[in-house]
Amino acid sequence: MQLYTYFRSSAAYRVRIALNLKGLTTDMIPIHLQKQGGMNKKPEYRAVNPQMRVPALRLDSGDVLIQSLAIIEYLDEVHPQPPLLPSDPLERAKVRALAQVIACDIHPLNNVAPLRHLKNELGQDQGKIDAWYHHWVEEGFDALESLIEPAPYAFGNTVTLADLCLVPQVYNARRLKVPLDRFPKLIAVDAACAKLAAFEQARPENQPDAE
């Protein structure tokens, strides 16, 4: 398999954690989102993923999967150990809901493309862009803080899809200097996950293309 990735992409970060937890190896193909105006916009990558975003996972069959949650659930179905979703339907829905708060509500508003649009097309200064970023992270984290009960992970003593989404979002929040003092539950989950090699190895600074 080949994973098209960018070291700072939180979506790619999620998939890297999943691959590590499953003990799966892939060829990592870096797609830098900043250099050369964004290597993801080059025709060569557009032929891989028409959406021109990362991650994308090329399977041994030649099929290409996009969207991190779809990729992770595919991996979980094909390589079921360790499971990343609970067997109980209610608990599974709770895990998916938390993952989607991050992947569908927080992350899209703070991704590279909208931040770049705010700056280049709408003429916003960096202070206002940073305030935008902080607002949506804090609003989302307020909800997440109420939804989880660290034990020690987001939903009990087993890592789930929720943790795979939460850890990269906390990482980015720290990188962009979002105050996190009022989110002790989220910080506790992040700390528990940090003790696991699968999470540590997936961190942006531990990627071959990190700079």
Short mmCIF file of C-alpha atoms in Angstrom, two decimals:
data_model
loop_
_atom_site.label_atom_id
_atom_site.label_comp_id
_atom_site.label_asym_id
_atom_site.label_seq_id
_atom_site.Cartn_x
_atom_site.Cartn_y
_atom_site.Cartn_z
CA MET A 1 0.00 0.00 0.00
CA GLN A 2 0.97 3.62 -0.50
CA LEU A 3 -0.12 6.46 1.78
CA TYR A 4 -0.07 9.94 0.30
CA THR A 5 0.54 12.08 3.33
CA TYR A 6 1.71 15.44 4.65
CA PHE A 7 3.44 15.50 8.00
CA ARG A 8 1.30 18.36 9.39
CA SER A 9 -2.05 17.12 8.06
CA SER A 10 -4.20 16.04 10.99
CA ALA A 11 -6.28 13.87 8.65
CA ALA A 12 -3.18 12.01 7.49
CA TYR A 13 -2.02 11.86 11.12
CA ARG A 14 -5.22 9.94 12.00
CA VAL A 15 -4.55 7.37 9.31
CA ARG A 16 -0.91 6.97 10.33
CA ILE A 17 -2.04 6.12 13.87
CA ALA A 18 -4.53 3.56 12.54
CA LEU A 19 -1.88 1.90 10.37
CA ASN A 20 0.48 1.72 13.34
CA LEU A 21 -2.15 0.24 15.63
CA LYS A 22 -2.95 -2.40 13.02
CA GLY A 23 0.72 -3.20 12.48
CA LEU A 24 0.45 -2.33 8.79
CA THR A 25 3.28 -0.90 6.73
CA THR A 26 2.91 1.40 3.74
CA ASP A 27 5.14 3.35 1.43
CA MET A 28 4.82 6.97 2.58
CA ILE A 29 4.57 9.40 -0.32
CA PRO A 30 4.90 12.99 0.94
CA ILE A 31 2.63 15.58 -0.66
CA HIS A 32 3.74 18.97 0.64
CA LEU A 33 0.78 21.33 0.93
CA GLN A 34 2.90 24.50 1.03
CA LYS A 35 5.85 24.03 -1.33
CA GLN A 36 5.49 24.95 -5.01
CA GLY A 37 2.08 26.45 -4.36
CA GLY A 38 0.91 23.13 -2.95
CA MET A 39 2.11 19.84 -4.45
CA ASN A 40 -1.41 18.51 -3.91
CA LYS A 41 -2.53 20.76 -6.78
CA LYS A 42 -0.14 19.25 -9.29
CA PRO A 43 -1.73 17.21 -12.12
CA GLU A 44 0.12 14.10 -10.97
CA TYR A 45 -1.59 14.14 -7.59
CA ARG A 46 -4.94 15.25 -8.95
CA ALA A 47 -4.89 12.03 -10.98
CA VAL A 48 -4.59 10.14 -7.68
CA ASN A 49 -7.17 12.16 -5.72
CA PRO A 50 -9.47 14.51 -7.67
CA GLN A 51 -10.20 16.38 -4.42
CA MET A 52 -6.48 17.24 -4.22
CA ARG A 53 -6.29 16.66 -0.47
CA VAL A 54 -4.45 14.25 1.78
CA PRO A 55 -4.53 11.52 2.82
CA ALA A 56 -5.11 9.07 0.03
CA LEU A 57 -4.40 5.38 0.35
CA ARG A 58 -3.53 3.33 -2.72
CA LEU A 59 -4.27 -0.34 -2.09
CA ASP A 60 -2.32 -3.24 -3.52
CA SER A 61 -5.22 -3.71 -5.93
CA GLY A 62 -4.61 -0.24 -7.35
CA ASP A 63 -7.81 1.18 -5.87
CA VAL A 64 -7.41 4.55 -4.16
CA LEU A 65 -9.32 5.48 -1.01
CA ILE A 66 -9.75 9.08 0.14
CA GLN A 67 -11.14 10.77 3.27
CA SER A 68 -9.50 9.75 6.53
CA LEU A 69 -12.57 8.35 8.29
CA ALA A 70 -13.47 6.20 5.29
CA ILE A 71 -9.88 4.94 5.08
CA ILE A 72 -9.75 4.11 8.78
CA GLU A 73 -13.07 2.27 8.74
CA TYR A 74 -11.92 0.30 5.68
CA LEU A 75 -8.73 -0.69 7.50
CA ASP A 76 -10.78 -1.65 10.55
CA GLU A 77 -13.04 -3.91 8.50
CA VAL A 78 -10.24 -5.59 6.54
CA HIS A 79 -7.83 -5.81 9.49
CA PRO A 80 -10.19 -6.12 12.48
CA GLN A 81 -7.56 -6.44 15.21
CA PRO A 82 -7.37 -4.39 17.27
CA PRO A 83 -10.88 -3.02 16.65
CA LEU A 84 -11.22 0.75 16.46
CA LEU A 85 -15.01 0.79 16.88
CA PRO A 86 -16.98 -0.81 19.75
CA SER A 87 -19.15 -3.83 18.99
CA ASP A 88 -22.15 -2.30 20.79
CA PRO A 89 -24.20 -0.15 18.33
CA LEU A 90 -24.87 2.60 20.89
CA GLU A 91 -21.23 2.90 21.91
CA ARG A 92 -20.18 2.74 18.27
CA ALA A 93 -22.48 5.67 17.47
CA LYS A 94 -20.97 7.69 20.34
CA VAL A 95 -17.45 7.07 19.08
CA ARG A 96 -18.39 8.04 15.53
CA ALA A 97 -20.14 11.18 16.79
CA LEU A 98 -17.05 12.42 18.61
CA ALA A 99 -14.87 11.63 15.61
CA GLN A 100 -17.24 13.55 13.36
CA VAL A 101 -17.36 16.59 15.65
CA ILE A 102 -13.63 16.85 14.96
CA ALA A 103 -13.44 15.68 11.35
CA CYS A 104 -16.62 17.35 10.09
CA ASP A 105 -17.05 20.45 12.27
CA ILE A 106 -13.75 21.62 13.77
CA HIS A 107 -11.16 20.53 11.23
CA PRO A 108 -12.78 21.75 7.97
CA LEU A 109 -13.00 25.32 9.26
CA ASN A 110 -9.32 25.34 10.22
CA ASN A 111 -7.78 23.42 7.37
CA VAL A 112 -5.07 24.90 5.13
CA ALA A 113 -7.47 25.78 2.30
CA PRO A 114 -9.93 27.98 4.27
CA LEU A 115 -7.12 29.66 6.24
CA ARG A 116 -5.33 30.44 3.01
CA HIS A 117 -8.59 31.78 1.53
CA LEU A 118 -9.12 34.05 4.52
CA LYS A 119 -5.65 35.51 4.00
CA ASN A 120 -5.23 35.64 0.25
CA GLU A 121 -8.77 36.17 -1.02
CA LEU A 122 -10.48 37.98 1.84
CA GLY A 123 -7.48 39.99 2.97
CA GLN A 124 -7.65 39.10 6.65
CA ASP A 125 -4.57 39.78 8.76
CA GLN A 126 -2.87 37.01 10.70
CA GLY A 127 -4.34 38.14 14.03
CA LYS A 128 -7.89 37.72 12.76
CA ILE A 129 -7.05 34.40 11.15
CA ASP A 130 -5.61 33.15 14.44
CA ALA A 131 -8.75 34.34 16.26
CA TRP A 132 -10.88 32.43 13.74
CA TYR A 133 -8.83 29.28 14.34
CA HIS A 134 -9.02 29.58 18.13
CA HIS A 135 -12.77 30.25 18.10
CA TRP A 136 -13.74 27.09 16.24
CA VAL A 137 -11.34 24.87 18.17
CA GLU A 138 -12.53 26.17 21.53
CA GLU A 139 -16.20 25.87 20.59
CA GLY A 140 -15.68 22.29 19.44
CA PHE A 141 -13.54 21.37 22.43
CA ASP A 142 -16.22 22.70 24.79
CA ALA A 143 -18.57 20.06 23.37
CA LEU A 144 -15.96 17.29 23.41
CA GLU A 145 -15.06 18.01 27.02
CA SER A 146 -18.67 17.24 27.96
CA LEU A 147 -18.89 14.12 25.82
CA ILE A 148 -15.99 12.08 27.17
CA GLU A 149 -15.04 10.45 30.46
CA PRO A 150 -11.37 9.53 30.23
CA ALA A 151 -10.86 5.94 31.31
CA PRO A 152 -8.09 6.51 30.22
CA TYR A 153 -9.08 6.92 26.56
CA ALA A 154 -12.04 8.86 25.18
CA PHE A 155 -14.44 5.92 25.57
CA GLY A 156 -13.03 3.52 28.12
CA ASN A 157 -9.88 1.44 28.35
CA THR A 158 -9.59 0.72 24.63
CA VAL A 159 -8.37 3.06 21.91
CA THR A 160 -11.06 3.93 19.38
CA LEU A 161 -11.58 6.05 16.31
CA ALA A 162 -12.41 8.92 18.66
CA ASP A 163 -8.87 8.96 20.05
CA LEU A 164 -7.39 8.80 16.56
CA CYS A 165 -9.23 12.01 15.71
CA LEU A 166 -8.76 13.77 19.03
CA VAL A 167 -4.99 13.50 19.36
CA PRO A 168 -4.11 15.23 16.05
CA GLN A 169 -6.60 18.00 16.80
CA VAL A 170 -5.06 18.61 20.22
CA TYR A 171 -1.61 18.59 18.60
CA ASN A 172 -2.67 21.28 16.14
CA ALA A 173 -4.35 23.31 18.87
CA ARG A 174 -1.08 23.38 20.79
CA ARG A 175 0.89 24.28 17.68
CA LEU A 176 -1.44 27.24 17.04
CA LYS A 177 -1.30 28.23 20.73
CA VAL A 178 -4.96 27.61 21.60
CA PRO A 179 -5.34 27.83 25.42
CA LEU A 180 -6.25 24.36 26.67
CA ASP A 181 -6.43 24.81 30.45
CA ARG A 182 -10.19 24.50 30.53
CA PHE A 183 -10.16 21.11 28.78
CA PRO A 184 -8.61 18.76 31.39
CA LYS A 185 -10.44 15.68 30.09
CA LEU A 186 -9.15 16.16 26.57
CA ILE A 187 -5.63 16.72 27.86
CA ALA A 188 -5.88 13.53 29.96
CA VAL A 189 -6.90 11.46 26.93
CA ASP A 190 -4.11 12.97 24.86
CA ALA A 191 -1.59 12.15 27.60
CA ALA A 192 -2.79 8.54 27.81
CA CYS A 193 -2.48 8.09 24.05
CA ALA A 194 0.99 9.67 24.04
CA LYS A 195 2.25 6.67 26.01
CA LEU A 196 1.47 4.34 23.10
CA ALA A 197 4.09 3.75 20.42
CA ALA A 198 1.50 3.83 17.63
CA PHE A 199 0.67 7.44 18.48
CA GLU A 200 4.25 8.50 19.11
CA GLN A 201 5.47 7.12 15.79
CA ALA A 202 2.69 8.96 13.94
CA ARG A 203 3.53 12.40 15.31
CA PRO A 204 4.33 15.02 12.64
CA GLU A 205 7.90 15.58 13.82
CA ASN A 206 8.60 11.85 13.49
CA GLN A 207 7.74 11.74 9.77
CA PRO A 208 10.41 11.52 7.07
CA ASP A 209 9.13 14.69 5.38
CA ALA A 210 8.98 16.76 8.58
CA GLU A 211 10.75 20.09 8.39
#
